[in-house]
JSON list of N, CA, C and O in Angstrom, two decimals:
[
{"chain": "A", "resi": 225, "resn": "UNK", "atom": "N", "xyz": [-2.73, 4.60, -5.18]},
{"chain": "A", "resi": 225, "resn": "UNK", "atom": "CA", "xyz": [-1.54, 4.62, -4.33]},
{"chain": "A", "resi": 225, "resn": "UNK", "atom": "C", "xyz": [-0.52, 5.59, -4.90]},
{"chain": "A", "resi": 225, "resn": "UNK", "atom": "O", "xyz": [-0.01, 5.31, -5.99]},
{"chain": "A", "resi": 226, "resn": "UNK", "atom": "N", "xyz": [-0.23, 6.52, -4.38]},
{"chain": "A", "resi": 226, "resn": "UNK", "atom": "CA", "xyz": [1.21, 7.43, -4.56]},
{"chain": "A", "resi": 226, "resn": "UNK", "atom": "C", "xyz": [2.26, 6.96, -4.38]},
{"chain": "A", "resi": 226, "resn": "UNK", "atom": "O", "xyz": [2.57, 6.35, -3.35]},
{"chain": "A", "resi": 227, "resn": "UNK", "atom": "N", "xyz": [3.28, 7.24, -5.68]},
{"chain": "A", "resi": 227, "resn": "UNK", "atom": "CA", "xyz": [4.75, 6.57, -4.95]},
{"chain": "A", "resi": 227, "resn": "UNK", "atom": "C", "xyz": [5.21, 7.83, -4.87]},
{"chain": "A", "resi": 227, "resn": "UNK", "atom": "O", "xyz": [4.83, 8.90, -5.33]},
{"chain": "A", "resi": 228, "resn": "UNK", "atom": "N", "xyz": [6.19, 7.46, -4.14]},
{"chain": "A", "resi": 228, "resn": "UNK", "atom": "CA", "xyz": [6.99, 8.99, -3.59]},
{"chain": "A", "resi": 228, "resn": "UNK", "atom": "C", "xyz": [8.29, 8.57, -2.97]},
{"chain": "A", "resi": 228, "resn": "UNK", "atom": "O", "xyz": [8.45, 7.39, -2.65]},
{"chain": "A", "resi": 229, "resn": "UNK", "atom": "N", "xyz": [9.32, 9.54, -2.77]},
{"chain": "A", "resi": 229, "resn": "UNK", "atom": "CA", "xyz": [10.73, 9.54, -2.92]},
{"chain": "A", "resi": 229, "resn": "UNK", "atom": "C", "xyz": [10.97, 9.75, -1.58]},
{"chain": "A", "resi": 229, "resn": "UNK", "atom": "O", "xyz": [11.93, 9.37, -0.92]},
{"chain": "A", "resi": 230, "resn": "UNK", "atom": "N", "xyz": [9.72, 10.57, -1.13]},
{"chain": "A", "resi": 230, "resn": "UNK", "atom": "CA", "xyz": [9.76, 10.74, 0.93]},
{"chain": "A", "resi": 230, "resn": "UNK", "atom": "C", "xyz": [8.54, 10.26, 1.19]},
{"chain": "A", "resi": 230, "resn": "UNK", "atom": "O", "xyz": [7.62, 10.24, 0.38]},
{"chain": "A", "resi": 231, "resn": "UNK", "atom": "N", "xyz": [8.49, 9.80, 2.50]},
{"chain": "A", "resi": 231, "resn": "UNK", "atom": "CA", "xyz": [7.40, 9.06, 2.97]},
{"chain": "A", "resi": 231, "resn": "UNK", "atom": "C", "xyz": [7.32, 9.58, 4.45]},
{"chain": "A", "resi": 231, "resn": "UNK", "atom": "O", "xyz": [6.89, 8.92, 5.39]},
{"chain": "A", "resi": 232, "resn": "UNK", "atom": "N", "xyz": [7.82, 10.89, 4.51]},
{"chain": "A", "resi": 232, "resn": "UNK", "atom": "CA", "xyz": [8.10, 11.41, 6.12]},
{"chain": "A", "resi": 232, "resn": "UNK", "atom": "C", "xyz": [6.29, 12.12, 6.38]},
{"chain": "A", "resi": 232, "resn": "UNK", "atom": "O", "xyz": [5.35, 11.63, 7.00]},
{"chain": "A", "resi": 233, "resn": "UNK", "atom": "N", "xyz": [6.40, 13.49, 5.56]},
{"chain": "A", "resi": 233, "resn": "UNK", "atom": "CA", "xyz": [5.12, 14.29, 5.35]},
{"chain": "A", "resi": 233, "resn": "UNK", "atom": "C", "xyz": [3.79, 13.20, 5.28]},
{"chain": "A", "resi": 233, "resn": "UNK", "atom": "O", "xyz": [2.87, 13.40, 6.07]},
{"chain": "A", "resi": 234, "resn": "UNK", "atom": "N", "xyz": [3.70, 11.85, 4.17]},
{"chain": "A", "resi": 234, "resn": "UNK", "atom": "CA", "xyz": [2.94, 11.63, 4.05]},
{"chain": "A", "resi": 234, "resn": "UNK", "atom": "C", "xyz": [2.19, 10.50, 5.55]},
{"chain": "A", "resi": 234, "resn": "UNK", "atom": "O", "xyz": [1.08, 9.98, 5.59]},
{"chain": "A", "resi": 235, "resn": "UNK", "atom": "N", "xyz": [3.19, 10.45, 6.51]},
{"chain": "A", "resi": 235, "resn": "UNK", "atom": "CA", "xyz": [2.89, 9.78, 7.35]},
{"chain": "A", "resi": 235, "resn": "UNK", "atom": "C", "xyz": [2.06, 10.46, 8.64]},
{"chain": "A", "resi": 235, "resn": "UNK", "atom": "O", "xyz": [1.40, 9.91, 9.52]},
{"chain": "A", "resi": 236, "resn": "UNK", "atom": "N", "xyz": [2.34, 11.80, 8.42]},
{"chain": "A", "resi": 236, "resn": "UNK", "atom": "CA", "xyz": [1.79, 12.92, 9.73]},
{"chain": "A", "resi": 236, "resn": "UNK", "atom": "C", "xyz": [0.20, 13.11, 8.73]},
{"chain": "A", "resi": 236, "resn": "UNK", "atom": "O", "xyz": [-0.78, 13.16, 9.47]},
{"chain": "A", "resi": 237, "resn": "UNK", "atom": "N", "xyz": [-0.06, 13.21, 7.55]},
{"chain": "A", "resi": 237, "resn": "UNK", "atom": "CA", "xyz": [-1.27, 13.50, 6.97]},
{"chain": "A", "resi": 237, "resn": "UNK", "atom": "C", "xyz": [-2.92, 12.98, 7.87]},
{"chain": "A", "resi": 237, "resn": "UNK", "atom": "O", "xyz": [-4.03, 13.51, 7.75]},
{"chain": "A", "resi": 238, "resn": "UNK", "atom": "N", "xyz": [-2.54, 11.95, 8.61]},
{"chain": "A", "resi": 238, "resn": "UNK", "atom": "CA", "xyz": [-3.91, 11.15, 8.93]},
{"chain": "A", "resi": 238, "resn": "UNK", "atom": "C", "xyz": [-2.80, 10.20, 10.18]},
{"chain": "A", "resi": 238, "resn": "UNK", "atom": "O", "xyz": [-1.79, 9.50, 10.10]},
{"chain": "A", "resi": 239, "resn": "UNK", "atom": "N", "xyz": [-3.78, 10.73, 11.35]},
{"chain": "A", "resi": 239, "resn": "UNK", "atom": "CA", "xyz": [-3.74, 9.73, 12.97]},
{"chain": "A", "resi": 239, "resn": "UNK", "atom": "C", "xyz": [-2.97, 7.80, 12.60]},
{"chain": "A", "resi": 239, "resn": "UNK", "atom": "O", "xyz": [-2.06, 7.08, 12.99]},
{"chain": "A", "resi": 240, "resn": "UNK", "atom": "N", "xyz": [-3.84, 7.80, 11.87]},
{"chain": "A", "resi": 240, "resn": "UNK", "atom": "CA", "xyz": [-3.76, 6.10, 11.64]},
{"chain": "A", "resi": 240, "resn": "UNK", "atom": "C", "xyz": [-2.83, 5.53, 10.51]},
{"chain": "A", "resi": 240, "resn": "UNK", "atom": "O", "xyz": [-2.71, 4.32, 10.32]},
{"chain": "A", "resi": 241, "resn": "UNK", "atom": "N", "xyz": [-2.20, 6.47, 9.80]},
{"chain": "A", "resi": 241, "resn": "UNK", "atom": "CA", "xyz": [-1.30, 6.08, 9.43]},
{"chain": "A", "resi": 241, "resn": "UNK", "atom": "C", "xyz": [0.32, 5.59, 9.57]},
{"chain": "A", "resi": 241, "resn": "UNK", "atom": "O", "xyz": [1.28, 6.35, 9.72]},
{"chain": "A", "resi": 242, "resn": "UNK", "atom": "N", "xyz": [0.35, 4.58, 9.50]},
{"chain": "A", "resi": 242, "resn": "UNK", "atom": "CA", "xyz": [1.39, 2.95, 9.41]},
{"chain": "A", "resi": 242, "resn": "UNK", "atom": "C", "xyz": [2.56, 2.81, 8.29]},
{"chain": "A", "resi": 242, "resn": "UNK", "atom": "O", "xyz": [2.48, 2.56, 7.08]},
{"chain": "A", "resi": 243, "resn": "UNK", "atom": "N", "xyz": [3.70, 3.08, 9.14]},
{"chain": "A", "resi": 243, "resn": "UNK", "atom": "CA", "xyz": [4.74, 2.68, 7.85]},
{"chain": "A", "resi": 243, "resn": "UNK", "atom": "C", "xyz": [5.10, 1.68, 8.15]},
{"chain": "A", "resi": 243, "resn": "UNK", "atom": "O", "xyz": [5.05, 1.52, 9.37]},
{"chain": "A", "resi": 244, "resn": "UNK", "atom": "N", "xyz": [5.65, 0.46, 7.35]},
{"chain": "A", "resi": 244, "resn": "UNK", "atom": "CA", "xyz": [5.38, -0.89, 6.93]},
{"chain": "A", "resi": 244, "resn": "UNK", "atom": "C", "xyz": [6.53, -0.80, 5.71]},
{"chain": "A", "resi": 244, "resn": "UNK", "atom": "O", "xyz": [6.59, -0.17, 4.66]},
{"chain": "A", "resi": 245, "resn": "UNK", "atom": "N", "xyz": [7.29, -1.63, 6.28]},
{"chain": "A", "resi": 245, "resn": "UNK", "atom": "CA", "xyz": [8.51, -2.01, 5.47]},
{"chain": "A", "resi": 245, "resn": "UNK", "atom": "C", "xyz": [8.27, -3.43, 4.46]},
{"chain": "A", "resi": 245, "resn": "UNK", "atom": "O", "xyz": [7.45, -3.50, 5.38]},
{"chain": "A", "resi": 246, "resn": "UNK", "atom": "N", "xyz": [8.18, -4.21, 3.85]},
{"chain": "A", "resi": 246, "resn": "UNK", "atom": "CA", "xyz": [8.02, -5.51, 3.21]},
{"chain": "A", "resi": 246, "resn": "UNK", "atom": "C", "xyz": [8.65, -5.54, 1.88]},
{"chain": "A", "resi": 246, "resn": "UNK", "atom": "O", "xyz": [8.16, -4.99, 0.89]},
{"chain": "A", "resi": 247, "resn": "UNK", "atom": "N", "xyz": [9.72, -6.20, 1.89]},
{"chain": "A", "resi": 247, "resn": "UNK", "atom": "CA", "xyz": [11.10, -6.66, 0.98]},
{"chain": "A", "resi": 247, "resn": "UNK", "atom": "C", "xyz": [11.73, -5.84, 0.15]},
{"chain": "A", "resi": 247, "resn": "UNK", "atom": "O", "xyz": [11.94, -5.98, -1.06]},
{"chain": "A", "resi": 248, "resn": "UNK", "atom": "N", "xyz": [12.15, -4.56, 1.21]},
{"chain": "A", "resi": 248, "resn": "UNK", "atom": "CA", "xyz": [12.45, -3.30, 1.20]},
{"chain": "A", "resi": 248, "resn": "UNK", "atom": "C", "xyz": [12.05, -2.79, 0.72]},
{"chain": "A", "resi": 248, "resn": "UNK", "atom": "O", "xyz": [12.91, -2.46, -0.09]},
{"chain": "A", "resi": 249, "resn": "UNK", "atom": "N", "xyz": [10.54, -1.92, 0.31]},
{"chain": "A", "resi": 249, "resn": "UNK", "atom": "CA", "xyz": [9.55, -1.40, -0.17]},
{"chain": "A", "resi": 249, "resn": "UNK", "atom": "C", "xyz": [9.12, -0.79, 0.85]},
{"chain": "A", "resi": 249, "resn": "UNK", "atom": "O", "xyz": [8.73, -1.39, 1.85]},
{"chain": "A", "resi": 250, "resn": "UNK", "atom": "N", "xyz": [9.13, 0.73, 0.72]},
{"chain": "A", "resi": 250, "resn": "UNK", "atom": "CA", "xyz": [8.07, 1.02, 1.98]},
{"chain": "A", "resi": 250, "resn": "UNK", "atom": "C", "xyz": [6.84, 1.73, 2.11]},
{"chain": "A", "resi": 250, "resn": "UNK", "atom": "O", "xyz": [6.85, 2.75, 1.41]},
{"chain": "A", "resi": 251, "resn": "UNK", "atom": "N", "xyz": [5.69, 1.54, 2.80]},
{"chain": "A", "resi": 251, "resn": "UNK", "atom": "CA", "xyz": [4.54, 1.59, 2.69]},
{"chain": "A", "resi": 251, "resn": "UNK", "atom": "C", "xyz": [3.68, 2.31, 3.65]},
{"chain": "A", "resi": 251, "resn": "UNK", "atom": "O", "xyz": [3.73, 2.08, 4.86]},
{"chain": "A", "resi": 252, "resn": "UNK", "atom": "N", "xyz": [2.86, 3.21, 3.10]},
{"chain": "A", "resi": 252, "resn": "UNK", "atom": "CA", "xyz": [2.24, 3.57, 4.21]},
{"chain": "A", "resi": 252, "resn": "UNK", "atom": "C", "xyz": [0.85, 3.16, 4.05]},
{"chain": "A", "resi": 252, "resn": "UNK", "atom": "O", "xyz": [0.20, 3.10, 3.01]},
{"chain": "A", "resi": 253, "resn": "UNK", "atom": "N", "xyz": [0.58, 2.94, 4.95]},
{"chain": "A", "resi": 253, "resn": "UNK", "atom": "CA", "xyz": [-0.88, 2.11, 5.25]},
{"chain": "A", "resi": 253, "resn": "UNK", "atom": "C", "xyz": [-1.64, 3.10, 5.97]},
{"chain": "A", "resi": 253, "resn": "UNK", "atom": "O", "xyz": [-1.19, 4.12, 6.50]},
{"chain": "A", "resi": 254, "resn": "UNK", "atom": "N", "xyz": [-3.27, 2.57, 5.91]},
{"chain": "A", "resi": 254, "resn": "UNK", "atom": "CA", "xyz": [-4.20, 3.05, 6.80]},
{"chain": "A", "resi": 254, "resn": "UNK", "atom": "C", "xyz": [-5.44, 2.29, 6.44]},
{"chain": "A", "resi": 254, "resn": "UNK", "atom": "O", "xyz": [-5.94, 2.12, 5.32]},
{"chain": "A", "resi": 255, "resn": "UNK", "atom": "N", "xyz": [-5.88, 1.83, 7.74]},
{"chain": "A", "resi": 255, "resn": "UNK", "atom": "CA", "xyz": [-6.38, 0.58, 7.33]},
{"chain": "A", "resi": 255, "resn": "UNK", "atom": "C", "xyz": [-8.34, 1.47, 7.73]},
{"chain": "A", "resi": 255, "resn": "UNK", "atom": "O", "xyz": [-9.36, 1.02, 7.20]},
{"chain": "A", "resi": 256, "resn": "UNK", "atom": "N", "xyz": [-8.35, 2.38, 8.48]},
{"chain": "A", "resi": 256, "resn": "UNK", "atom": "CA", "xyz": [-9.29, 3.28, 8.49]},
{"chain": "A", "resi": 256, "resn": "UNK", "atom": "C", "xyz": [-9.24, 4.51, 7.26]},
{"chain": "A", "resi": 256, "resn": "UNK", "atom": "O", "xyz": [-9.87, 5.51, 7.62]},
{"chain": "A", "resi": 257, "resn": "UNK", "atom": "N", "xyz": [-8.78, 4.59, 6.25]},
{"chain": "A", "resi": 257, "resn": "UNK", "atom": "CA", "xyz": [-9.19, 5.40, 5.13]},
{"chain": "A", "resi": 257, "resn": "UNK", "atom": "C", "xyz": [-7.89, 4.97, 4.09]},
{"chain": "A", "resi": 257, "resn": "UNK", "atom": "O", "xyz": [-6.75, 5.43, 4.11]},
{"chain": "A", "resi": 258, "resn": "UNK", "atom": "N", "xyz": [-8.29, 4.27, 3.48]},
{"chain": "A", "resi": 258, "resn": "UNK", "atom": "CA", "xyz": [-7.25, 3.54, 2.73]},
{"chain": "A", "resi": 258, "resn": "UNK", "atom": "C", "xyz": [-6.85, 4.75, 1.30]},
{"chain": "A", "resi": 258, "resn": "UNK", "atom": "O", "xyz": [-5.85, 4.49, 0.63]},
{"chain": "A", "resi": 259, "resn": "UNK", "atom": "N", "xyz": [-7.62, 5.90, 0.97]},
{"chain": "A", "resi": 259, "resn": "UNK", "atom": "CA", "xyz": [-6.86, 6.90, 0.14]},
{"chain": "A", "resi": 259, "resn": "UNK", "atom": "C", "xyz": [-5.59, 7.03, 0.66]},
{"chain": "A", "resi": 259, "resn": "UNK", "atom": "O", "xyz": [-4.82, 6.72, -0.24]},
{"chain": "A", "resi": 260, "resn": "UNK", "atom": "N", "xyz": [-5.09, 7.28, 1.46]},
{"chain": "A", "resi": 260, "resn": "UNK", "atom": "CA", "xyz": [-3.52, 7.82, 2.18]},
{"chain": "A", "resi": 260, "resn": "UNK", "atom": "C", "xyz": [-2.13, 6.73, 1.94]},
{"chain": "A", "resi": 260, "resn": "UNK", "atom": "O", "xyz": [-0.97, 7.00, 2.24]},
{"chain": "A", "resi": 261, "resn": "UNK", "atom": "N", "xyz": [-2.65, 5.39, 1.30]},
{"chain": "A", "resi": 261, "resn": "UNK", "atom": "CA", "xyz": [-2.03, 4.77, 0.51]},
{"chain": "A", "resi": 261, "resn": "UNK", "atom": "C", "xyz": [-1.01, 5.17, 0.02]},
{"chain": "A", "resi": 261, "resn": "UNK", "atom": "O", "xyz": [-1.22, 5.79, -1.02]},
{"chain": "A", "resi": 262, "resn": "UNK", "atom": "N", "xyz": [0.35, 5.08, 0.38]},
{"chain": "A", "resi": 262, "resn": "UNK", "atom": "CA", "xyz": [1.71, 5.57, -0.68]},
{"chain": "A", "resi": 262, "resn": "UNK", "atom": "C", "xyz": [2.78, 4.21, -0.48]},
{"chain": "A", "resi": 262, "resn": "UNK", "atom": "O", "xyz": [2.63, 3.30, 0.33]},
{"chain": "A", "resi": 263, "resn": "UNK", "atom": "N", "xyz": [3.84, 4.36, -1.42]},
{"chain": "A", "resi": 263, "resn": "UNK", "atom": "CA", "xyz": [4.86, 3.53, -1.27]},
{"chain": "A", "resi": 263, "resn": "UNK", "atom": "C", "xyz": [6.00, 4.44, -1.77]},
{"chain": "A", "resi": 263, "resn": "UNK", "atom": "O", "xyz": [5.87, 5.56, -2.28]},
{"chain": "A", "resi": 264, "resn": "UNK", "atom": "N", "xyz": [7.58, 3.50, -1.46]},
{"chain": "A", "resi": 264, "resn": "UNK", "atom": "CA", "xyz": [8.81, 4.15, -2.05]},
{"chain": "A", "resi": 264, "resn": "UNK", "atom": "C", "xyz": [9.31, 2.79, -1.40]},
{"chain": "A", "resi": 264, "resn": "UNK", "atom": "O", "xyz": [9.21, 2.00, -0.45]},
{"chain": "A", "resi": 265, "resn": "UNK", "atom": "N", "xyz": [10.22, 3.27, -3.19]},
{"chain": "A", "resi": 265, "resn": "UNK", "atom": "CA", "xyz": [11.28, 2.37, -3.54]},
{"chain": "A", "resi": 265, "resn": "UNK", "atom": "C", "xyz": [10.74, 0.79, -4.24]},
{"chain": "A", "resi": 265, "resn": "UNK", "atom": "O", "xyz": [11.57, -0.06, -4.57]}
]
C-alpha cells in the first residue's frame, strides 16, 4: 500500500478505483486489482 499526500492522480490510474474515507483516513481501493492500494493521512 502507498501512502501519499495526494490521492487525486492515484484515483484516475485504474477504472475501478474507490476512494473510501474511514475515521478520516483516506483510501483508495480496488477490489479488481488490489496493487493500486494507497492511503493518506
Amino acid at each position: 500500500m502507498k501512502v501519499r499526500s495526494s490521492l487525486k492522480s492515484l484515483k484516475s490510474r485504474h477504472r475501478d478505483c474507490k476512494m473510501v474515507r474511514r475515521k478520516g483516513v483516506i483510501y483508495i481501493i480496488n477490489k479488481t486489482d488490489p496493487r493500486f492500494k494507497a492511503k493518506q493521512g
